[in-house]
Short mmCIF file of C-alpha atoms in Angstrom, two decimals:
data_model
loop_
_atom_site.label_atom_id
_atom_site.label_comp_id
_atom_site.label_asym_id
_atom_site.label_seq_id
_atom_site.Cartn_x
_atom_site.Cartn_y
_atom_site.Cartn_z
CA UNK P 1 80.93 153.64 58.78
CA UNK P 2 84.79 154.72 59.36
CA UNK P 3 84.95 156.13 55.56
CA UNK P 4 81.39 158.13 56.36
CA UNK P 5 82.62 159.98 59.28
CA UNK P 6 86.31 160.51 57.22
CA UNK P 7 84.58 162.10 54.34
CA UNK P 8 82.30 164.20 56.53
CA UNK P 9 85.42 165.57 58.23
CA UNK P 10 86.96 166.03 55.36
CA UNK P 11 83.94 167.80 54.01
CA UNK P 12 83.95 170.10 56.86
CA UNK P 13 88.07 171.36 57.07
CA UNK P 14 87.35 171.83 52.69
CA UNK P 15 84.80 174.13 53.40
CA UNK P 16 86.91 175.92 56.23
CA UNK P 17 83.92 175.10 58.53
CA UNK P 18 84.68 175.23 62.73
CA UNK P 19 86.40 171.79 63.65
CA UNK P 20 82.87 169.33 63.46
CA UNK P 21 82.75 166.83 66.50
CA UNK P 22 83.73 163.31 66.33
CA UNK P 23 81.72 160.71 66.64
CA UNK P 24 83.41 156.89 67.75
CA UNK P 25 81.39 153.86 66.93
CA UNK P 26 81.39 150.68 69.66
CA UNK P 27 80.12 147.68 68.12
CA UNK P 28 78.46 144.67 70.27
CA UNK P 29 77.30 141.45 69.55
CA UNK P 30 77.00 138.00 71.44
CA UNK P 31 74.20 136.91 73.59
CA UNK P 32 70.49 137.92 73.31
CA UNK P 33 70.33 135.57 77.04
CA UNK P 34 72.04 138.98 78.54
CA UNK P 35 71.30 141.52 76.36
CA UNK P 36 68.50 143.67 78.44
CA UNK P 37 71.42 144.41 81.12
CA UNK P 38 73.59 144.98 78.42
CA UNK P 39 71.17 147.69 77.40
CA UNK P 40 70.48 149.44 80.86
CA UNK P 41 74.46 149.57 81.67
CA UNK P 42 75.26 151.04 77.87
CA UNK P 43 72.24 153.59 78.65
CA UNK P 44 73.68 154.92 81.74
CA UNK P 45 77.23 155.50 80.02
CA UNK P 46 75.40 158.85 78.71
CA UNK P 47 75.13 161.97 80.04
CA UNK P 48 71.40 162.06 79.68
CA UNK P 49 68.83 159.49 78.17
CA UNK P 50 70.47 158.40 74.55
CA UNK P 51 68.25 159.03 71.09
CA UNK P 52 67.87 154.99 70.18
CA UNK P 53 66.23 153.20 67.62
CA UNK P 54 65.60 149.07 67.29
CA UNK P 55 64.68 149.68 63.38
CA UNK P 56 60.96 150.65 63.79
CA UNK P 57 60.86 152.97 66.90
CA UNK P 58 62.77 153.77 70.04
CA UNK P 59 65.10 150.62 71.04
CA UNK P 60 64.12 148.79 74.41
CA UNK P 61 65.89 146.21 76.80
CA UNK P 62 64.60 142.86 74.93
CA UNK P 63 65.51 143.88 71.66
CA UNK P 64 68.01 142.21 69.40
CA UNK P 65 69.45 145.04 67.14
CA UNK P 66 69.50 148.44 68.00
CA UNK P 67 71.88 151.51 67.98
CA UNK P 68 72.09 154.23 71.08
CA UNK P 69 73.79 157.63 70.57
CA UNK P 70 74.41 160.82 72.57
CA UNK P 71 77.48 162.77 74.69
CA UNK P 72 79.44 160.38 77.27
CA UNK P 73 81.21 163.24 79.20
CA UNK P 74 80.68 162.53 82.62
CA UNK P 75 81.77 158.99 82.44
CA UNK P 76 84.97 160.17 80.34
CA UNK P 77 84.04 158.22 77.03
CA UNK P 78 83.30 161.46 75.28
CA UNK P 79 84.80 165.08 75.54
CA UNK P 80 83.32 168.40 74.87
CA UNK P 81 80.19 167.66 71.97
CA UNK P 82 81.77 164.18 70.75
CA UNK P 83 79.77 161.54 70.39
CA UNK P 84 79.51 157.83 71.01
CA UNK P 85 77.45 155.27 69.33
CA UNK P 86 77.13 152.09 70.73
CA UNK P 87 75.34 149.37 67.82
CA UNK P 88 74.46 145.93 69.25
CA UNK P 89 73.62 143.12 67.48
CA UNK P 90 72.75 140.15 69.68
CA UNK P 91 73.40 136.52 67.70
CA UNK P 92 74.37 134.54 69.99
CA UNK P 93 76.99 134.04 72.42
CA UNK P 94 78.90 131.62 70.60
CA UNK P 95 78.32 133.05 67.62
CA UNK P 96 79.11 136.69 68.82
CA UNK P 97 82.76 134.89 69.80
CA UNK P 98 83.30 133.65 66.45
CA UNK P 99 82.69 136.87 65.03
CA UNK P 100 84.83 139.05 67.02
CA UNK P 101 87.77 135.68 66.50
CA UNK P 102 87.21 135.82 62.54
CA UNK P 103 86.47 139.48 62.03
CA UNK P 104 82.47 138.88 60.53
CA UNK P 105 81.29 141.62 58.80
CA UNK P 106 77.76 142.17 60.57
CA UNK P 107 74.48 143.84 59.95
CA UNK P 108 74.17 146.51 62.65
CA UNK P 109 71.73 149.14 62.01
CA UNK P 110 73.47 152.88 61.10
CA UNK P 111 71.09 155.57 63.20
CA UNK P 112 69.72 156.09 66.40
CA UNK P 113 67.11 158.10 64.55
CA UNK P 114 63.57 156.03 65.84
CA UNK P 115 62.21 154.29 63.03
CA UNK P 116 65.77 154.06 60.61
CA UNK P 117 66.28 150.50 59.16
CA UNK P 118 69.36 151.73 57.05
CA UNK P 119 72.59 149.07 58.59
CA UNK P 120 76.16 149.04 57.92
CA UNK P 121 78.17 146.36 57.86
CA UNK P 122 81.35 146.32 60.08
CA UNK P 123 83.13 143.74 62.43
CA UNK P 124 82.52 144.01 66.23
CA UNK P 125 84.66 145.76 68.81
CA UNK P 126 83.74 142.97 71.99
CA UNK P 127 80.92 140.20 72.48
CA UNK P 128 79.16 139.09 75.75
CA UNK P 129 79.21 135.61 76.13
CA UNK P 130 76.77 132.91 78.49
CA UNK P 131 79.69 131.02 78.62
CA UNK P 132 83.89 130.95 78.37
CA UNK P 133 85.31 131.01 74.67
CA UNK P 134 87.41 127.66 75.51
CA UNK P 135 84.88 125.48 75.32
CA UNK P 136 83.04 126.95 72.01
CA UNK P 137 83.66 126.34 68.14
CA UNK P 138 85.79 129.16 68.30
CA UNK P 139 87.87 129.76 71.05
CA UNK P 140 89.66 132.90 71.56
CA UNK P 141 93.51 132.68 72.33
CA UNK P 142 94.20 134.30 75.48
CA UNK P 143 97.17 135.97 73.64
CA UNK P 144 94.90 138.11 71.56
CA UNK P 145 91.72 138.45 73.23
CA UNK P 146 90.53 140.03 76.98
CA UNK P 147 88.10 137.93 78.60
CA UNK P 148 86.22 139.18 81.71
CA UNK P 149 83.31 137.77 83.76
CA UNK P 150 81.44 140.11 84.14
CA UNK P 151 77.92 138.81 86.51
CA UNK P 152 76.42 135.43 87.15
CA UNK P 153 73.66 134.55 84.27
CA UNK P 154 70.89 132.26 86.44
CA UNK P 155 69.00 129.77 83.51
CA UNK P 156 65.85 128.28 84.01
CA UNK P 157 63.18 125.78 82.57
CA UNK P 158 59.82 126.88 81.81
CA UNK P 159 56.45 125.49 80.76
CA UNK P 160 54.18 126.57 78.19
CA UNK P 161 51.01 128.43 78.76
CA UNK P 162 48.91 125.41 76.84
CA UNK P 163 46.17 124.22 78.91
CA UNK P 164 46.95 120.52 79.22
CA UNK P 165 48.98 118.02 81.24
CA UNK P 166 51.94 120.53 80.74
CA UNK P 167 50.32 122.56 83.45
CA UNK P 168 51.00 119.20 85.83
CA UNK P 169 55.19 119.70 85.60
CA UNK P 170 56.62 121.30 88.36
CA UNK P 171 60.23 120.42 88.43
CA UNK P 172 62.89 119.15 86.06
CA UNK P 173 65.35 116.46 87.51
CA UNK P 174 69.03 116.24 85.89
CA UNK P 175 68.18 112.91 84.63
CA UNK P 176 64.95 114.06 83.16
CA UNK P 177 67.15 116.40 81.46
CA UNK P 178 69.43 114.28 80.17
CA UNK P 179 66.86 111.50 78.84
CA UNK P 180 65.08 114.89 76.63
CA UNK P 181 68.47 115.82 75.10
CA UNK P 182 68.63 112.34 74.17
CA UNK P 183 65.73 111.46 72.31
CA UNK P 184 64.88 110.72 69.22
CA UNK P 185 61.80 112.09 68.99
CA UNK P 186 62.35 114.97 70.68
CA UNK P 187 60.14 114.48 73.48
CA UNK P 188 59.39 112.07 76.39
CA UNK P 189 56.04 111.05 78.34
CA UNK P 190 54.24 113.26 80.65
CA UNK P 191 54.02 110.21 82.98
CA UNK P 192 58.09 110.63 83.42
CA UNK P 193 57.22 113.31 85.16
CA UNK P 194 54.06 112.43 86.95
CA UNK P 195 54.62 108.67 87.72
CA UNK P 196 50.55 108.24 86.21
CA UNK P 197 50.02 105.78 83.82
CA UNK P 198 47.29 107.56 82.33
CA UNK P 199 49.92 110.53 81.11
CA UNK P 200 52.10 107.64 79.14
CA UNK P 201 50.63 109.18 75.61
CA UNK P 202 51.27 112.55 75.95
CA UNK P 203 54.63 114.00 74.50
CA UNK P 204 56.64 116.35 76.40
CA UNK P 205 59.07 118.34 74.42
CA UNK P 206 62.47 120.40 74.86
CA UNK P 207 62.67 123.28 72.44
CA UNK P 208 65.65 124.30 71.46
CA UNK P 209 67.99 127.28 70.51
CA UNK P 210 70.91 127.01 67.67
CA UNK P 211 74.32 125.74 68.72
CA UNK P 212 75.24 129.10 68.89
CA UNK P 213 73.52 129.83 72.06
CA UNK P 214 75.30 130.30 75.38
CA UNK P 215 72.29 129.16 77.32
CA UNK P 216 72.15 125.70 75.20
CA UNK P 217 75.74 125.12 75.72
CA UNK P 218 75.29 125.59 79.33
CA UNK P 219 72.33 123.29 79.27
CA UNK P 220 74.39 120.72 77.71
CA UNK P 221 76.65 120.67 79.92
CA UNK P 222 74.60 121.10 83.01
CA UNK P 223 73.44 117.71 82.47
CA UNK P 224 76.58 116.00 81.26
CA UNK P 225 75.19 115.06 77.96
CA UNK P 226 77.76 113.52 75.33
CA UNK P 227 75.36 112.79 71.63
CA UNK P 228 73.28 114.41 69.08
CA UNK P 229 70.25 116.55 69.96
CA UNK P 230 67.07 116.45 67.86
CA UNK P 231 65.39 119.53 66.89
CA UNK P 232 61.81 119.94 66.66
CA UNK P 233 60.12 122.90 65.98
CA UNK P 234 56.91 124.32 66.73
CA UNK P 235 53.56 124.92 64.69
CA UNK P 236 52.26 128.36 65.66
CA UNK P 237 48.69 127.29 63.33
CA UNK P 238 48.11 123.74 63.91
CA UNK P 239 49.52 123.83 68.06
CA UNK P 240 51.83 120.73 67.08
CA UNK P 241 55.63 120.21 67.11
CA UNK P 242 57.25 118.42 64.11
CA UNK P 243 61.13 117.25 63.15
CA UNK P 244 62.83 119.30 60.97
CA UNK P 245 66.67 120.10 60.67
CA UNK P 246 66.06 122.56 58.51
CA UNK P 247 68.60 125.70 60.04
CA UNK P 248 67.06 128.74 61.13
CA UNK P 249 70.26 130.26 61.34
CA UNK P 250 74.02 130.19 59.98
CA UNK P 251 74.05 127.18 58.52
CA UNK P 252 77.60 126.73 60.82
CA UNK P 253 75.17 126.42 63.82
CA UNK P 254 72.41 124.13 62.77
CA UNK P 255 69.34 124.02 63.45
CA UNK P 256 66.86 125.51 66.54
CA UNK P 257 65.66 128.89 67.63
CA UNK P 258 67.84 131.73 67.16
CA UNK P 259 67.19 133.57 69.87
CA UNK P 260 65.55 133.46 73.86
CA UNK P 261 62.81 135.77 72.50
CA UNK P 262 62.03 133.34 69.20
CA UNK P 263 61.73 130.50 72.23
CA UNK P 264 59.87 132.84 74.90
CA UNK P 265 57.39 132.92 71.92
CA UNK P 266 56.88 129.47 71.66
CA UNK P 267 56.28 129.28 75.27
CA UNK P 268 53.72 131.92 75.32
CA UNK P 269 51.51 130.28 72.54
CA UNK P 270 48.36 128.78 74.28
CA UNK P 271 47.11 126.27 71.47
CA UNK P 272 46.22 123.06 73.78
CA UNK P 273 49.19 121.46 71.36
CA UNK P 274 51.67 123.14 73.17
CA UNK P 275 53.20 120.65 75.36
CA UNK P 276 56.41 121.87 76.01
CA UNK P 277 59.46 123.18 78.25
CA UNK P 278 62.42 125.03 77.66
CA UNK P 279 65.11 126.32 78.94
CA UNK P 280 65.67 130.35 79.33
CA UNK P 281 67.47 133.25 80.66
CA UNK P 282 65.30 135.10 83.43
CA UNK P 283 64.75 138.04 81.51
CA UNK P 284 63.22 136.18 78.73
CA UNK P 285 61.22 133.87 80.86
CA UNK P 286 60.15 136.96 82.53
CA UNK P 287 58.04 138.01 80.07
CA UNK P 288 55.73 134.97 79.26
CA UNK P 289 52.69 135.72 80.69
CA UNK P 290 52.78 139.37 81.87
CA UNK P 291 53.44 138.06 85.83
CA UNK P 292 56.98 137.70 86.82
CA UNK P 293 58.51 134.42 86.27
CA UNK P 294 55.29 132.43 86.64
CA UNK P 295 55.73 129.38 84.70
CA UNK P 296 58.86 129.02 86.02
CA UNK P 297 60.06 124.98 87.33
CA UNK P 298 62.29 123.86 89.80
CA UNK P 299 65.44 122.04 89.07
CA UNK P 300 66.54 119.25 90.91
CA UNK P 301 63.51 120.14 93.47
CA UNK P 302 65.56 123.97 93.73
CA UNK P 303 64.24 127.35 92.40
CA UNK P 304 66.94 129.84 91.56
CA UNK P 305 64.43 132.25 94.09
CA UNK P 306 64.53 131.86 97.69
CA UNK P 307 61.39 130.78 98.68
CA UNK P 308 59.45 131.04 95.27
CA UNK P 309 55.88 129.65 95.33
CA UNK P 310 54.94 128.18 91.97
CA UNK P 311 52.93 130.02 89.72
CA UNK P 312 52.98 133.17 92.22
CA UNK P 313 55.19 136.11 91.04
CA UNK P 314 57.85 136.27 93.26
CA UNK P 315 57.87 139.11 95.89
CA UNK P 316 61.57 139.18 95.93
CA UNK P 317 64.60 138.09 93.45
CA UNK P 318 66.35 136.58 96.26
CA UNK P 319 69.19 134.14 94.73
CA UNK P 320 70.48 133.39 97.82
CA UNK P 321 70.51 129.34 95.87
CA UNK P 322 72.62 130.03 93.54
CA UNK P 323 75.09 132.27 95.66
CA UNK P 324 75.22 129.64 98.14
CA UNK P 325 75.62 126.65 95.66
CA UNK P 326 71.99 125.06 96.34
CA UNK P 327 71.06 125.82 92.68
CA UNK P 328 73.17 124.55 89.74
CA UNK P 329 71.69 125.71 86.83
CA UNK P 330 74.15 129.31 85.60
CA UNK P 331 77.19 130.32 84.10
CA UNK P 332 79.64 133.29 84.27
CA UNK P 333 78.75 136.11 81.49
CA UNK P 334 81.79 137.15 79.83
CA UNK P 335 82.83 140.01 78.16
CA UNK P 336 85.75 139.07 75.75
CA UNK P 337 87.61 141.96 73.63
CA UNK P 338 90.54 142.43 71.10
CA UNK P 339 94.20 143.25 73.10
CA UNK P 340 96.26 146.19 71.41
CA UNK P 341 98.10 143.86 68.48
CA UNK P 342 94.50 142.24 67.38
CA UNK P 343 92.72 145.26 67.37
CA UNK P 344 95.28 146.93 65.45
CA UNK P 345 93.78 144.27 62.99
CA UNK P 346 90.27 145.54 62.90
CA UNK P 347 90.58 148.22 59.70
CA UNK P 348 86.82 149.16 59.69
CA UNK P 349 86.77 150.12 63.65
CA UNK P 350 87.20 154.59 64.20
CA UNK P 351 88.06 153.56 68.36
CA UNK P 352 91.51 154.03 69.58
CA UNK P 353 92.38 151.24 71.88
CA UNK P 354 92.41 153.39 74.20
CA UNK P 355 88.92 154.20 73.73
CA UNK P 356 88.44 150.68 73.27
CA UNK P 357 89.62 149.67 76.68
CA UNK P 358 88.19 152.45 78.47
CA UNK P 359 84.71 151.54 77.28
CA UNK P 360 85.36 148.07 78.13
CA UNK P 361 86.95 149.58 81.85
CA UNK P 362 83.33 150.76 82.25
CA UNK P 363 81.28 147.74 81.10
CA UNK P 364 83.48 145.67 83.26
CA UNK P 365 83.76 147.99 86.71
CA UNK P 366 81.28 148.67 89.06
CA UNK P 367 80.61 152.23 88.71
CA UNK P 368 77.39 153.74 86.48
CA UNK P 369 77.46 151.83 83.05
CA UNK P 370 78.95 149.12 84.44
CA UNK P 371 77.36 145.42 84.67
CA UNK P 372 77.69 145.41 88.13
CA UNK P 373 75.76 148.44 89.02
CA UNK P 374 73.43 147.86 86.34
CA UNK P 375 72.31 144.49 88.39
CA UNK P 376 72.71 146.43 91.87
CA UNK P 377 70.59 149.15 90.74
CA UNK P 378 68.24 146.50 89.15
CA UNK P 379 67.58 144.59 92.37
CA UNK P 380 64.79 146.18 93.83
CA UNK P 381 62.47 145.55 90.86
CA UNK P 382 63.48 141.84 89.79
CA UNK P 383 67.06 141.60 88.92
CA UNK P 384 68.04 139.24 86.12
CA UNK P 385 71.32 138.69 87.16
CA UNK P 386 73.82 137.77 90.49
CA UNK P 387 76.88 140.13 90.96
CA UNK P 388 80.11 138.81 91.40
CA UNK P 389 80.69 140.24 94.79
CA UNK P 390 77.71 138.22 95.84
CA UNK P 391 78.57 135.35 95.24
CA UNK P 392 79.83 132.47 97.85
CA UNK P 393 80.47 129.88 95.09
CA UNK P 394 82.26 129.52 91.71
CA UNK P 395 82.88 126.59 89.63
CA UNK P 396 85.82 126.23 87.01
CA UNK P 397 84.39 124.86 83.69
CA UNK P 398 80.73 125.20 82.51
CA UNK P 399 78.68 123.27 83.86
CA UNK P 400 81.05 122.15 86.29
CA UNK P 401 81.24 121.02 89.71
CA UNK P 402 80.37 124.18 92.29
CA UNK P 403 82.66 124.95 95.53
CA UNK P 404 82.88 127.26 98.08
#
């Protein structure tokens, strides 16, 4: 992309043309668990509403790839009629960290233009993360690398839409959680949930994403579990679930679902086969029947809600739980960039780090087109996400112990 814009520069001083404007490329990857708030705080960098595109048509919050482009004057990315481009490809947050650590050359697609499938390849310039890089395949030495939190990314387990004794779950316990992680088949009872006899033949199981998900890491460690976790997949014809470690991904993070939309799919399949949970971001689990949140399950006997009535779509996104400690089940997002001598590193990026860091200033602050506002501004209608400054509790480690 850097030797397109070069040449049309070029093209334009040969030709003794008026000086073109630039346009500066900012390339994101990392997790698809926080990527619709990603969206709404990169959209309000612009001076007005950016031309986007997702591949097909216009980009939107939940989707994976897309590219946004337009003037970013009034935030003081841009100046006079040069452009940005942000291009975001969501992985995975662990994957996203390895990338920016060993310089991947990713797929991002080239245009804003609605409906343009054409992608370059070039390394990314930061990656949002569901969890901190220390504890990942690849973690990022603090001597290169920024890493910022940025909100508070709530998790939670949901049921399927199946008619069936899936309907019957309500809550997950910890040890419940642990005990599905564990098995070998991928599932356990219904009755460990019910206490009835009668549910003792029907399998319950955990679907899961790749190991390069931020929300599975988090999951892991929520419940403390130390082992191998079986992957089954699920049979969109027949309604069943069946073993396979076939990868659906880089083969360096096995096998699972790539992403919390491939896994709110699952969920929202209604073949009477479906007997399942899972666990998700709230944006994704948003989305799985139309009604905000409704399959949603307590953990521990807690709702990350304040008074949430199952099944009901909440009136308010109250998380007083999680800011007070009552509910366990989150992680800090991140935001983790290149410092000065490791970007200097990154050929195939046309930012200065200047520009660089004062994108990243913005993601990170609390003005417009930052995280922050983006979930303050987002709270009326169902936010998806805790801000920092709300919070009453942190913990140290993922999955940690929580503390005033």
């Amino acid at each position: 992309m850097k030797n397109i814009i070069a040449l049309a520069v070029l093209g334009g001083t040969l030709a003794a043309s008026p000086i073109m404007a630039a346009n500066y490329d900012l390339y994101l990857t990392g997790s698809t668990a926080f990527r619709a708030n990603v969206f709404a705080a990169c959209q309000a960098l612009y001076d007005s509403s950016p031309a986007s595109n997702n591949g097909t048509t216009t980009a939107g919050a939940s989707d994976a790839l897309w590219t946004m482009t337009g003037t970013c004057v009034t935030s003081g990315l841009t100046s006079g009629s040069d452009t940005l481009t942000i291009h975001a490809n969501w992985t995975g947050s662990v994957q996203g960290l390895s990338a920016l650590l060993n310089k991947d050359q990713l797929g991002f697609l080239l245009s804003a233009s609605s409906g343009s499938a054409l992608l370059v390849t070039n390394t990314a310039s930061a990656a949002f993360s569901d969890v901190y890089s220390g504890p990942t395949l690849d973690p990022l030495p603090s001597s290169s690398f920024t890493e910022k939190e940025v909100a508070v990314q709530p998790f939670i387990f949901v049921k399927s839409v199946a008619p069936g004794g899936v309907q019957s779950i309500t809550n997950v316990s910890w040890q419940q959680l642990n005990s599905m992680l564990g098995s070998f088949s991928g599932s356990v009872p219904l009755s460990y949930f019910t206490s009835k006899s009668s549910d003792a033949g029907q399998p319950i199981y955990l679907v899961h994403r790749t190991l390069d998900s931020g929300t599975r890491v988090t999951t892991v460690q929520e419940a403390g579990f130390v082992g191998t976790v079986k992957i089954y997949y699920y049979d969109p014809i027949g309604g069943t679930y069946y073993y396979n470690p076939t990868n659906r991904g880089p083969e360096a993070f096995g096998a699972g679902y790539v992403g919390g939309g491939d896994v709110k799919a699952v969920m929202a399949s209604g073949l009477a086969g479906n007997q399942a949970i899972a666990y998700l971001s709230m944006a994704d689990a948003k989305g799985i029947t139309g009604v905000n949140w409704q399959n949603m399950l307590a953990y521990n006997g807690n709702y990350p809600i304040l008074n949430y009535t199952p099944g009901v779509a909440p009136v308010t996104n109250d998380y007083s739980p999680i800011m007070y400690g009552k509910y366990s089940f989150w992680a800090f997002e991140c935001l983790d960039w290149p410092k000065t001598g490791q970007w200097q590193t990154y050929s195939d990026q046309n930012l200065s780090f200047a520009q660089l860091t004062a994108a990243m200033n913005k993601l990170t602050g609390t003005g417009a087109g930052s995280i922050d506002y983006t979930v303050l501004t987002s709270q009326a209608s169902g936010a998806t996400a805790v801000r920092l400054s709300d919070m009453h509790v942190g913990r140290q480690t993922v999955g940690g112990p929580i503390a005033p």
